[in-house]
XYZ file of N, CA and C in Angstrom:
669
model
N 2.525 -17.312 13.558
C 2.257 -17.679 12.168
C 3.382 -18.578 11.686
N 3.007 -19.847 11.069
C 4.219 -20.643 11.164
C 4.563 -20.322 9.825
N 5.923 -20.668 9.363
C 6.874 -20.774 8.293
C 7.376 -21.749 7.674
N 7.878 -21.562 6.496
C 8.033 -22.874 5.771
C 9.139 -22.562 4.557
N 9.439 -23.489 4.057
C 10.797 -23.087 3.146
C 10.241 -23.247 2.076
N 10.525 -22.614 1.068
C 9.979 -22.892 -0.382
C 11.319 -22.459 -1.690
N 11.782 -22.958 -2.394
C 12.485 -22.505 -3.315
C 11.938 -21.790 -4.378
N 13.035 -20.745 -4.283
C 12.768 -19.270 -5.233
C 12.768 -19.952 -6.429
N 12.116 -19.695 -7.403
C 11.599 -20.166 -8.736
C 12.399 -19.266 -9.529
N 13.007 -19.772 -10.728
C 13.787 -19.247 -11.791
C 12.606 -18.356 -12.758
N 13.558 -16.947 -12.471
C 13.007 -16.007 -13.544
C 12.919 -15.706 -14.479
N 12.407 -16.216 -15.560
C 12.234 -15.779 -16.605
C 12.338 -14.631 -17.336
N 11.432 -13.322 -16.512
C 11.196 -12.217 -17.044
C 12.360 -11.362 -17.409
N 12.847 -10.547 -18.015
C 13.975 -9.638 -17.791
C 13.369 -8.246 -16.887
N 13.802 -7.526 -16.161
C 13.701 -6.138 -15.515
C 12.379 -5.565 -16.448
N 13.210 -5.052 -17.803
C 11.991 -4.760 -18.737
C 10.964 -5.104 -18.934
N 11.147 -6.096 -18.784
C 9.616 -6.735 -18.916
C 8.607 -6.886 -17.995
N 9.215 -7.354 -16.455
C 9.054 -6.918 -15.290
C 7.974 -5.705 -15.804
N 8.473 -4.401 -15.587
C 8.356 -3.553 -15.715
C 6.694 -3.060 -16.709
N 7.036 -3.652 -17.578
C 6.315 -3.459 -18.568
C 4.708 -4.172 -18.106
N 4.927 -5.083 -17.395
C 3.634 -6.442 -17.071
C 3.037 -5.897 -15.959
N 4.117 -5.014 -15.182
C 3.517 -4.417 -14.085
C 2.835 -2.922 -14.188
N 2.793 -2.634 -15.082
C 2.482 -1.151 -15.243
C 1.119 -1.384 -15.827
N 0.777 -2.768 -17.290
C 0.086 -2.899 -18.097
C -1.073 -3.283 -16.645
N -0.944 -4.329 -16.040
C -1.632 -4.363 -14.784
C -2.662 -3.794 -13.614
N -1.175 -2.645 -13.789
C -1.815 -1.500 -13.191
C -2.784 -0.534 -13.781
N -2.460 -0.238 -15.145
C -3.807 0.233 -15.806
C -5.069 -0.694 -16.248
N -4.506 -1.829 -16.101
C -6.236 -2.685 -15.869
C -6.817 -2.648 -14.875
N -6.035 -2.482 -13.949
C -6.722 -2.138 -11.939
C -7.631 -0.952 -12.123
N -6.726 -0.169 -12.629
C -7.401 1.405 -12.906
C -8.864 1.444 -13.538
N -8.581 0.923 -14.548
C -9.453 0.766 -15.308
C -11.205 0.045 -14.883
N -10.528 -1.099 -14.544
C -11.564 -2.001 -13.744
C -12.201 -1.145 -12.174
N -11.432 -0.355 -11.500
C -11.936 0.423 -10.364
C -12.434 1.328 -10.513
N -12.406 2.234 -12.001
C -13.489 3.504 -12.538
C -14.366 2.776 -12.111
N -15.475 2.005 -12.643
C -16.372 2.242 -12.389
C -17.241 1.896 -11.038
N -16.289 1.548 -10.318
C -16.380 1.552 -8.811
C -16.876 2.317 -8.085
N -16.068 3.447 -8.676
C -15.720 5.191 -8.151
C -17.194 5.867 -8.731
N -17.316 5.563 -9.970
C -18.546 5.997 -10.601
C -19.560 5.486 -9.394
N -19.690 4.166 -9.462
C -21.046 3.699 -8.757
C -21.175 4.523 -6.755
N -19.919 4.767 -6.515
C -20.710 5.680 -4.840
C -20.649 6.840 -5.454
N -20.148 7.292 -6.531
C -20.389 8.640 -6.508
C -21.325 9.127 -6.570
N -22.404 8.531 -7.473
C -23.717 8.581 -7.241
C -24.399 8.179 -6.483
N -23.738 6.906 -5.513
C -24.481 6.865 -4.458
C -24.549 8.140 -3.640
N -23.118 8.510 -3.282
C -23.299 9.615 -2.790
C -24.291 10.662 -2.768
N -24.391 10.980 -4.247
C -25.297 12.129 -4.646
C -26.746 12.231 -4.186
N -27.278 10.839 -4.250
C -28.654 10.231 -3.854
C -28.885 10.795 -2.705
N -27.664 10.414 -1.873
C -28.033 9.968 -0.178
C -27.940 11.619 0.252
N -27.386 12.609 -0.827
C -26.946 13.596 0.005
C -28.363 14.284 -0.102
N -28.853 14.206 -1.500
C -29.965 14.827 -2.232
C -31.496 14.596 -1.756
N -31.534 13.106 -1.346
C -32.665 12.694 -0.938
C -33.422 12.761 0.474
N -31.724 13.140 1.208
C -31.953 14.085 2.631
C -32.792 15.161 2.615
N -33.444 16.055 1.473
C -33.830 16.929 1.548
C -35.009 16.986 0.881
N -35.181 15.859 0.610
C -36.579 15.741 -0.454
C -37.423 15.496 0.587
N -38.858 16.110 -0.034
C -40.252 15.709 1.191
C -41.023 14.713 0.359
N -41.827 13.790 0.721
C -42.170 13.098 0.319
C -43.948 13.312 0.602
N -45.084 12.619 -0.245
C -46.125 12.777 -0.017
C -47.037 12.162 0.490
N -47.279 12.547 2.216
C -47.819 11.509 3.042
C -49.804 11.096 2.969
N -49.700 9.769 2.506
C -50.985 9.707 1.279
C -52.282 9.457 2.494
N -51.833 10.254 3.599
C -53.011 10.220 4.943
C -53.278 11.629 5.099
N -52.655 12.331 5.306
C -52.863 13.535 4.953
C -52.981 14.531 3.530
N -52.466 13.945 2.378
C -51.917 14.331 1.363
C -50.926 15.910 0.838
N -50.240 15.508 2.027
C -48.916 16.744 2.581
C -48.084 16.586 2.018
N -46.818 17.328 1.910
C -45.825 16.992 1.606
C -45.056 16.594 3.292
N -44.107 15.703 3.139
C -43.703 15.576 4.574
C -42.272 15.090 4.339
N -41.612 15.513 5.909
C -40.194 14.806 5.794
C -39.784 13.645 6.107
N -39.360 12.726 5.090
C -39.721 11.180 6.366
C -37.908 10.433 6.912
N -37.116 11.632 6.191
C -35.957 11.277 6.659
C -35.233 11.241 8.240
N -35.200 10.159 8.903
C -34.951 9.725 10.053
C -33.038 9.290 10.645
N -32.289 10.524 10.626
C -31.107 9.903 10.990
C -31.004 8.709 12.186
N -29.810 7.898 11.553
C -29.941 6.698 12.109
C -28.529 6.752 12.901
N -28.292 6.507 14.369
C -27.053 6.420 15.244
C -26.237 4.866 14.745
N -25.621 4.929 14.096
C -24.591 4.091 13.458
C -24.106 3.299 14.703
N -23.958 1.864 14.492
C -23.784 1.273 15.439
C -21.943 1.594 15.742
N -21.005 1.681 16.835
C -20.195 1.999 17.642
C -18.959 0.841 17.034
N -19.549 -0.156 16.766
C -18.522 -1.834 16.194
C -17.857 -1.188 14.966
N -18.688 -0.304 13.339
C -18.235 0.310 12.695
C -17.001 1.028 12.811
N -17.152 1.587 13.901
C -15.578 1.879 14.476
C -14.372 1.226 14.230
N -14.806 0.165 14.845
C -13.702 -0.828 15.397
C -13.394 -1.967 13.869
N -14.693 -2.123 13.114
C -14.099 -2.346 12.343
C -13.529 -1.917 11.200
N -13.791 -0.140 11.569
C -12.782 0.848 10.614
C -11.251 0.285 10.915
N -10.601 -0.067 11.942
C -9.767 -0.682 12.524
C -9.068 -1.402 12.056
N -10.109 -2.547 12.087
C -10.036 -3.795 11.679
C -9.119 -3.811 10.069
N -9.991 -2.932 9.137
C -9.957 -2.626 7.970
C -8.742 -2.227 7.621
N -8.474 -0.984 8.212
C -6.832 -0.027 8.168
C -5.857 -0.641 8.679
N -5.553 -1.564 9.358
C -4.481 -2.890 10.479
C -4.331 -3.722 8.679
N -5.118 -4.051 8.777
C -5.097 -5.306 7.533
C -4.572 -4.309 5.986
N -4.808 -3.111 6.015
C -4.443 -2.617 5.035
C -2.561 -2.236 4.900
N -2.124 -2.115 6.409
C -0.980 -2.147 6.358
C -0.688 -3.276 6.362
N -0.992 -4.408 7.187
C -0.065 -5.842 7.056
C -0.128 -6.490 5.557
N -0.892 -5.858 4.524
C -1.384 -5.770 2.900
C 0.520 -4.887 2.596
N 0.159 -3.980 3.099
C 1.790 -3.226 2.240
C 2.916 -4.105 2.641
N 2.811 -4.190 4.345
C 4.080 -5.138 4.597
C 4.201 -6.275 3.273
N 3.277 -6.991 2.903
C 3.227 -8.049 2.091
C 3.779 -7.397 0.680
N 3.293 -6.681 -0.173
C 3.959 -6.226 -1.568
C 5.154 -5.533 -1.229
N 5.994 -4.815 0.120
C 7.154 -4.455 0.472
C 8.103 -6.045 0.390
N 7.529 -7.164 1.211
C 8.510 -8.320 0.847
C 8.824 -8.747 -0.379
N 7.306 -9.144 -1.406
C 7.919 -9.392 -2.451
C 8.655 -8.996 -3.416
N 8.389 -7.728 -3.182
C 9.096 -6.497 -4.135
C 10.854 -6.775 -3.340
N 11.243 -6.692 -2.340
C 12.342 -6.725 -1.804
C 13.168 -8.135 -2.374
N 12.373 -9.266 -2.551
C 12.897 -10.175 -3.076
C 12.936 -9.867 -4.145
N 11.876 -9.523 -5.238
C 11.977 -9.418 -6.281
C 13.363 -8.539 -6.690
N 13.654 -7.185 -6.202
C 14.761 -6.582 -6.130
C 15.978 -7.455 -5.546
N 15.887 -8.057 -5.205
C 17.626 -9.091 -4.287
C 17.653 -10.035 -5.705
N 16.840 -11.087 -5.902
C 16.817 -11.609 -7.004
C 17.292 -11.095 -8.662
N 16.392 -10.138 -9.121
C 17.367 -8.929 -10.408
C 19.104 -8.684 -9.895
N 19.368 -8.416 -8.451
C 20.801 -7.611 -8.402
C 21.111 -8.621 -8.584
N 20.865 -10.285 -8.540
C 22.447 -11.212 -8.319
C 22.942 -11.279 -9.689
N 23.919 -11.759 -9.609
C 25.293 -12.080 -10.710
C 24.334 -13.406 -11.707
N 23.434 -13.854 -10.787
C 23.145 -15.197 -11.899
C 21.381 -15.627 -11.541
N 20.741 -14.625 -11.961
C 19.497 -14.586 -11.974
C 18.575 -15.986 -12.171
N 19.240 -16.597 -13.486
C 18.882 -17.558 -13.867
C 19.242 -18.932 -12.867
N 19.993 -18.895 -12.030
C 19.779 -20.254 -11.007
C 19.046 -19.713 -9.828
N 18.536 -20.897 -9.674
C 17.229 -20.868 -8.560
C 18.179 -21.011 -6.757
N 17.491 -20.550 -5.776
C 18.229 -20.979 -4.997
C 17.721 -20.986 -3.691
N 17.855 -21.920 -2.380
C 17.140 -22.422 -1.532
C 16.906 -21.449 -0.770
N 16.140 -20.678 -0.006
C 16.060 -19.603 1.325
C 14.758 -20.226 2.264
N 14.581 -19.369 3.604
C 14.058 -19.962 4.032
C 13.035 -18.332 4.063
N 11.682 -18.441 3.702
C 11.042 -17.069 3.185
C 9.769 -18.012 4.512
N 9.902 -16.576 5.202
C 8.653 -16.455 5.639
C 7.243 -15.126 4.956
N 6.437 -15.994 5.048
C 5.556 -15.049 4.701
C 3.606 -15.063 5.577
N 4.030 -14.502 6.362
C 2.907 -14.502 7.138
C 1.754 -12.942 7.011
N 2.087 -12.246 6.005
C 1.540 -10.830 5.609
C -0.010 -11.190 5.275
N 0.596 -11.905 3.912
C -1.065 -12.413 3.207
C -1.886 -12.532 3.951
N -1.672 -14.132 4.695
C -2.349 -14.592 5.338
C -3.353 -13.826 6.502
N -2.460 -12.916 7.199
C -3.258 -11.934 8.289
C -4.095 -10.871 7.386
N -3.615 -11.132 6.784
C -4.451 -9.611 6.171
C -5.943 -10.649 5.399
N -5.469 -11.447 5.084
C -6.750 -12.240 4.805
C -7.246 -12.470 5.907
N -7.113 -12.945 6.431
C -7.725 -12.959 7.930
C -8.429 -11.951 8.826
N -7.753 -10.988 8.534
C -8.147 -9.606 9.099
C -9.498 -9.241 8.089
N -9.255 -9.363 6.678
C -10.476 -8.907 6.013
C -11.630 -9.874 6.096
N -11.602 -11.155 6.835
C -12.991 -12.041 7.267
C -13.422 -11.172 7.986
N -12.444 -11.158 9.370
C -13.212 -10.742 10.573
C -14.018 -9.449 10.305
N -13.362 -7.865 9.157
C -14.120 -7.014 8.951
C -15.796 -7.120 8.464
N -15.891 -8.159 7.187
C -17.193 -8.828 7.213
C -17.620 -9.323 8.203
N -16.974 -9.987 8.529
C -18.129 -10.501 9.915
C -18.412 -9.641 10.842
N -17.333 -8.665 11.607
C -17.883 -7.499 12.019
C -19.385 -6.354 11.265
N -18.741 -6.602 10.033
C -20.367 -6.118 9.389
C -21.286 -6.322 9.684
N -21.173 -7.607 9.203
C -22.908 -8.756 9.423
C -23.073 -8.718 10.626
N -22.343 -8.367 11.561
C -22.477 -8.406 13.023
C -23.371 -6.463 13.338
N -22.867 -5.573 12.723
C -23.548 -4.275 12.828
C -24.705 -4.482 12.035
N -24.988 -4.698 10.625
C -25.874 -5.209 10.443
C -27.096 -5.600 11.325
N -26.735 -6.833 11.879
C -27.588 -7.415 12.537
C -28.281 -6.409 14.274
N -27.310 -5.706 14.846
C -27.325 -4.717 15.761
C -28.539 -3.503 15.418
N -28.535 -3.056 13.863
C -29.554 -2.148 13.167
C -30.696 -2.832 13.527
N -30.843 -3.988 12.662
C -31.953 -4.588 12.611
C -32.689 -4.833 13.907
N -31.742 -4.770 15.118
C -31.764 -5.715 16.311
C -32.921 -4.188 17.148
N -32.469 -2.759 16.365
C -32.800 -1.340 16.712
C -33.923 -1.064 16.101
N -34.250 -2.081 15.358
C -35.886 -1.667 14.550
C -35.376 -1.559 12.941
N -34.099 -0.990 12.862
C -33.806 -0.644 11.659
C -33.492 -1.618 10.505
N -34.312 -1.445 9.368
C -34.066 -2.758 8.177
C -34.415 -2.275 7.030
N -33.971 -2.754 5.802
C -33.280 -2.196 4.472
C -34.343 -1.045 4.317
N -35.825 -1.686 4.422
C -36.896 -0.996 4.217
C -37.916 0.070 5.019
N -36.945 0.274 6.255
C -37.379 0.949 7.361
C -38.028 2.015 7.364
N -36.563 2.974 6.434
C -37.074 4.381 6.135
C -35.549 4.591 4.905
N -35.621 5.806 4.764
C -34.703 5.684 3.293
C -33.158 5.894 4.285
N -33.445 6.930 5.043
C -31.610 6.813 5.916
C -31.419 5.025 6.190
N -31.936 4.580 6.383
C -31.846 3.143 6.801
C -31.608 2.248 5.261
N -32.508 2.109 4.503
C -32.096 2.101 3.405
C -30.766 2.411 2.768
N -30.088 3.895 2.420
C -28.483 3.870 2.129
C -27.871 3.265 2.906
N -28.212 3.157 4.553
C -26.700 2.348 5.154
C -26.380 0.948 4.901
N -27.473 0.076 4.539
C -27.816 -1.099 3.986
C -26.673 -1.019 2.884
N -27.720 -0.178 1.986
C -26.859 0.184 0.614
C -24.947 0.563 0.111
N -24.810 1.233 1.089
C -23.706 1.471 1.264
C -22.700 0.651 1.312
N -23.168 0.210 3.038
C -22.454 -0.822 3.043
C -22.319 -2.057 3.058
N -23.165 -2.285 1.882
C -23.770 -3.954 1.645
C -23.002 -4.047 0.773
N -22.764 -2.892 -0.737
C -22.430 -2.537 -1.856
C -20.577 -2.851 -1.789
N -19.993 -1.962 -0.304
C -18.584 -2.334 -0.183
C -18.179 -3.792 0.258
N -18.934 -4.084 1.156
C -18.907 -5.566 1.453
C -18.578 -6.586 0.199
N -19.355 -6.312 -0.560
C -19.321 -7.050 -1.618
C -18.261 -7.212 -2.504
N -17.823 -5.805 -2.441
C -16.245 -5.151 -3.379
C -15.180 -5.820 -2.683
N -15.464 -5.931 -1.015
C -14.430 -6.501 -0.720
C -14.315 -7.880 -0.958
N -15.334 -8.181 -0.844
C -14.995 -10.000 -1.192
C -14.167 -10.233 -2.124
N -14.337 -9.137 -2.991
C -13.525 -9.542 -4.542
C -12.079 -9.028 -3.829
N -11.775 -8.304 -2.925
C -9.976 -8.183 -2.183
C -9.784 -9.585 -1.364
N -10.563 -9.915 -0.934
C -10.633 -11.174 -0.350
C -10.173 -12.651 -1.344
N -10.662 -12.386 -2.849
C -10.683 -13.736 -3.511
C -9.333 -13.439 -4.306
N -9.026 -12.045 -4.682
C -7.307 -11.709 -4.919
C -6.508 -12.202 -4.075
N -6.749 -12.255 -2.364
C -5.812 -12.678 -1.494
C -5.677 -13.864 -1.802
N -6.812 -14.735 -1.826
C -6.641 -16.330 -2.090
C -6.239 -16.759 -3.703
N -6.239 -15.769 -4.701
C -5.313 -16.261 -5.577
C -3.710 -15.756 -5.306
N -3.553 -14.686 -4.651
C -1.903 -14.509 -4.115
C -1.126 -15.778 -3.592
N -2.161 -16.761 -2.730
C -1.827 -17.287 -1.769
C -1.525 -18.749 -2.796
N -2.534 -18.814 -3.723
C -2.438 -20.313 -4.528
C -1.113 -20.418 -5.833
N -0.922 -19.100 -5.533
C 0.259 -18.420 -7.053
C 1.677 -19.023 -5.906
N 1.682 -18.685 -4.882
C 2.761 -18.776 -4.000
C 3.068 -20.439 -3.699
N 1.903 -21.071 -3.200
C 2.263 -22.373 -3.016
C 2.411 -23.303 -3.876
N 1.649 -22.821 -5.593
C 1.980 -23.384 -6.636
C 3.426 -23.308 -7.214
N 3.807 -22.096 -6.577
C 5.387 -21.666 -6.983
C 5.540 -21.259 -7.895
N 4.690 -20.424 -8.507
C 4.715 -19.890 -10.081
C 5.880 -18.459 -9.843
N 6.172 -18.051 -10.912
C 7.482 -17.187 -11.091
C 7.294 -15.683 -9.881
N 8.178 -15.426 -9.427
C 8.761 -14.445 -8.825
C 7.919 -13.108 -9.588
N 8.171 -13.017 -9.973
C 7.764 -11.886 -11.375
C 5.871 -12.001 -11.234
N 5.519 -13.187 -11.333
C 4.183 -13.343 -11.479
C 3.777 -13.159 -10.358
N 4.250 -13.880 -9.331
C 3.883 -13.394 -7.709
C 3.794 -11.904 -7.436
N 5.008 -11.379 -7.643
C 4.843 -9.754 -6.803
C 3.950 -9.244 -7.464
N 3.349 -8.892 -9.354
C 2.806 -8.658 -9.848
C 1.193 -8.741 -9.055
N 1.077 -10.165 -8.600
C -0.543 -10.805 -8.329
C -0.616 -9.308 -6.709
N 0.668 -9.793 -5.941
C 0.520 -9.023 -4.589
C 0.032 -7.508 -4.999
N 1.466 -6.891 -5.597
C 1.368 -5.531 -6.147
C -0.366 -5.093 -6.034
N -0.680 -5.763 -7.013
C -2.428 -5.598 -7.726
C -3.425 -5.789 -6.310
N -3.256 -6.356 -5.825
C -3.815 -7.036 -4.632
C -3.683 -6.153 -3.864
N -2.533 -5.458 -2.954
C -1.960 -4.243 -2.256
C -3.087 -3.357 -2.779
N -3.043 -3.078 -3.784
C -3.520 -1.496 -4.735
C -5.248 -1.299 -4.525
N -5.715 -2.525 -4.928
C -6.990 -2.735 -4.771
C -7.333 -2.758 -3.405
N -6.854 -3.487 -2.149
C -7.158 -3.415 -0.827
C -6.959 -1.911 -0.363
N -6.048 -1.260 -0.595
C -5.603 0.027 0.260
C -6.917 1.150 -0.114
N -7.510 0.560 -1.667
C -8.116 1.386 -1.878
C -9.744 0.854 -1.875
N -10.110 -0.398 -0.785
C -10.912 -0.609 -0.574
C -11.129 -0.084 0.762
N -9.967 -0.362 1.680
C -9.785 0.504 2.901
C -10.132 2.343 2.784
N -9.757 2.533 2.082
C -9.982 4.181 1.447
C -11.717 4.462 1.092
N -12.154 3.631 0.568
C -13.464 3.995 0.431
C -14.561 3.930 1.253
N -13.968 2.977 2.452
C -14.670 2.484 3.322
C -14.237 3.386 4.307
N -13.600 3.956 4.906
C -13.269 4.990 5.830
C -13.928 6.913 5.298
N -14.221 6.745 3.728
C -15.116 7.686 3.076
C -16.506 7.206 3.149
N -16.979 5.719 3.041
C -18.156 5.979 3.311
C -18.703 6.352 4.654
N -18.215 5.918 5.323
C -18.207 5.674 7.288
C -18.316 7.362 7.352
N -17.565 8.432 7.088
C -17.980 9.764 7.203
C -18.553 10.670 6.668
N -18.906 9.554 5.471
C -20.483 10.234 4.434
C -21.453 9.961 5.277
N -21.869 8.393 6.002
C -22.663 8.588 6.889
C -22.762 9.035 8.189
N -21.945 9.574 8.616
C -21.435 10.625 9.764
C -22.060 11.726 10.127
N -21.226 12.096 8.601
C -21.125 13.835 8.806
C -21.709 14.311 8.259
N -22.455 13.528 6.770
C -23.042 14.091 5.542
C -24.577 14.095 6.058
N -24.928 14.627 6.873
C -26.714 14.744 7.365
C -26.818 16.098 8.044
């Protein structure tokens, strides 16, 4: 991963304030990810509930079971992997800036800017790493379908669609945080504003990784 020199940008913020921008942040993350949490929770509930419902087969006019567990394709695995790798090279990344951000506050003269040679190759892999997990998707995805199985198959087939069509999607939005981390950095906007963007970015990925390693053993174990 190549490297490049960039000069540390004069800080504005004081500690306090720091402080203050990063916390306010963090309860907008919060805030904005309720209803995240809301939306599988009920997925959850559906998928657990509807396992057990009979449905009424209009050839016989029976009640019948038409729920069909489905063998999860084996790649899911790997790109549980995929997912959790990228979620740490995500911390490595808010551990650097935060470390600068901390070296920067201790000096004697905050206010002059000064030349280093900063590598930062975190982002980037971890962006990288979170393509390949989509594409590993669309790649299981396509493996279901390839098995007979499609959105409209049967309803187990249906939630896995659902599931994990629904996170896919969530992640894109960790995906389009990475690429504003990345445009904050080469624009050179403040120290303060950078770790802030990462911080948020970190928080949201770890806990996209987290939901996705919960859905993967809702559809597991939960049948």
């Amino acid at each position: 991963m190549a490297s490049f020199t960039a000069t540390a940008p004069i800080i504005q913020a004081s500690p306090v304030d720091y402080s203050t921008r990063l916390r306010r942040a963090r309860l907008g993350l919060l805030v904005a990810v309720t209803p995240v949490v809301m939306l599988f929770v009920s997925f959850s509930s559906a998928y657990i509930v509807r396992q057990g419902l009979p449905t009424l087969d209009p050839r016989t006019n029976q009640l019948a079971r038409d729920w069909i567990p489905i063998t999860l394709p084996k790649l899911l695995l790997v790109n549980t992997g995929v997912l959790v790798l990228s979620s740490v090279f995500m911390e490595l990344a808010r551990r650097q800036i935060k470390g600068q951000m901390a070296l920067a506050t201790a000096t004697d003269h905050p206010g002059i800017a000064t030349r280093e040679q900063v590598k930062i190759p975190w982002l980037a892999i971890t962006l990288l790493l979170g393509l390949v997990f989509l594409f590993g998707q669309w790649t299981a995805w396509r493996q279901l379908a390839a098995n007979g199985f499609y959105v409209a198959t049967t309803p187990s087939s249906s939630f896995v669609y659902l599931l994990t069509g629904t996170h896919a999607v969530h992640l894109m939005g960790g995906v389009l945080a990475l690429l504003v981390a990345g445009v904050a950095s080469l624009l050179r906007r403040s120290l303060a504003t950078r770790s802030i963007v990462v911080d948020l970015t970190a928080c949201y990925w770890h806990f996209m990784a987290a939901l996705w390693i919960y859905i993967l053993c809702l559809l597991e174990f939960a049948s």
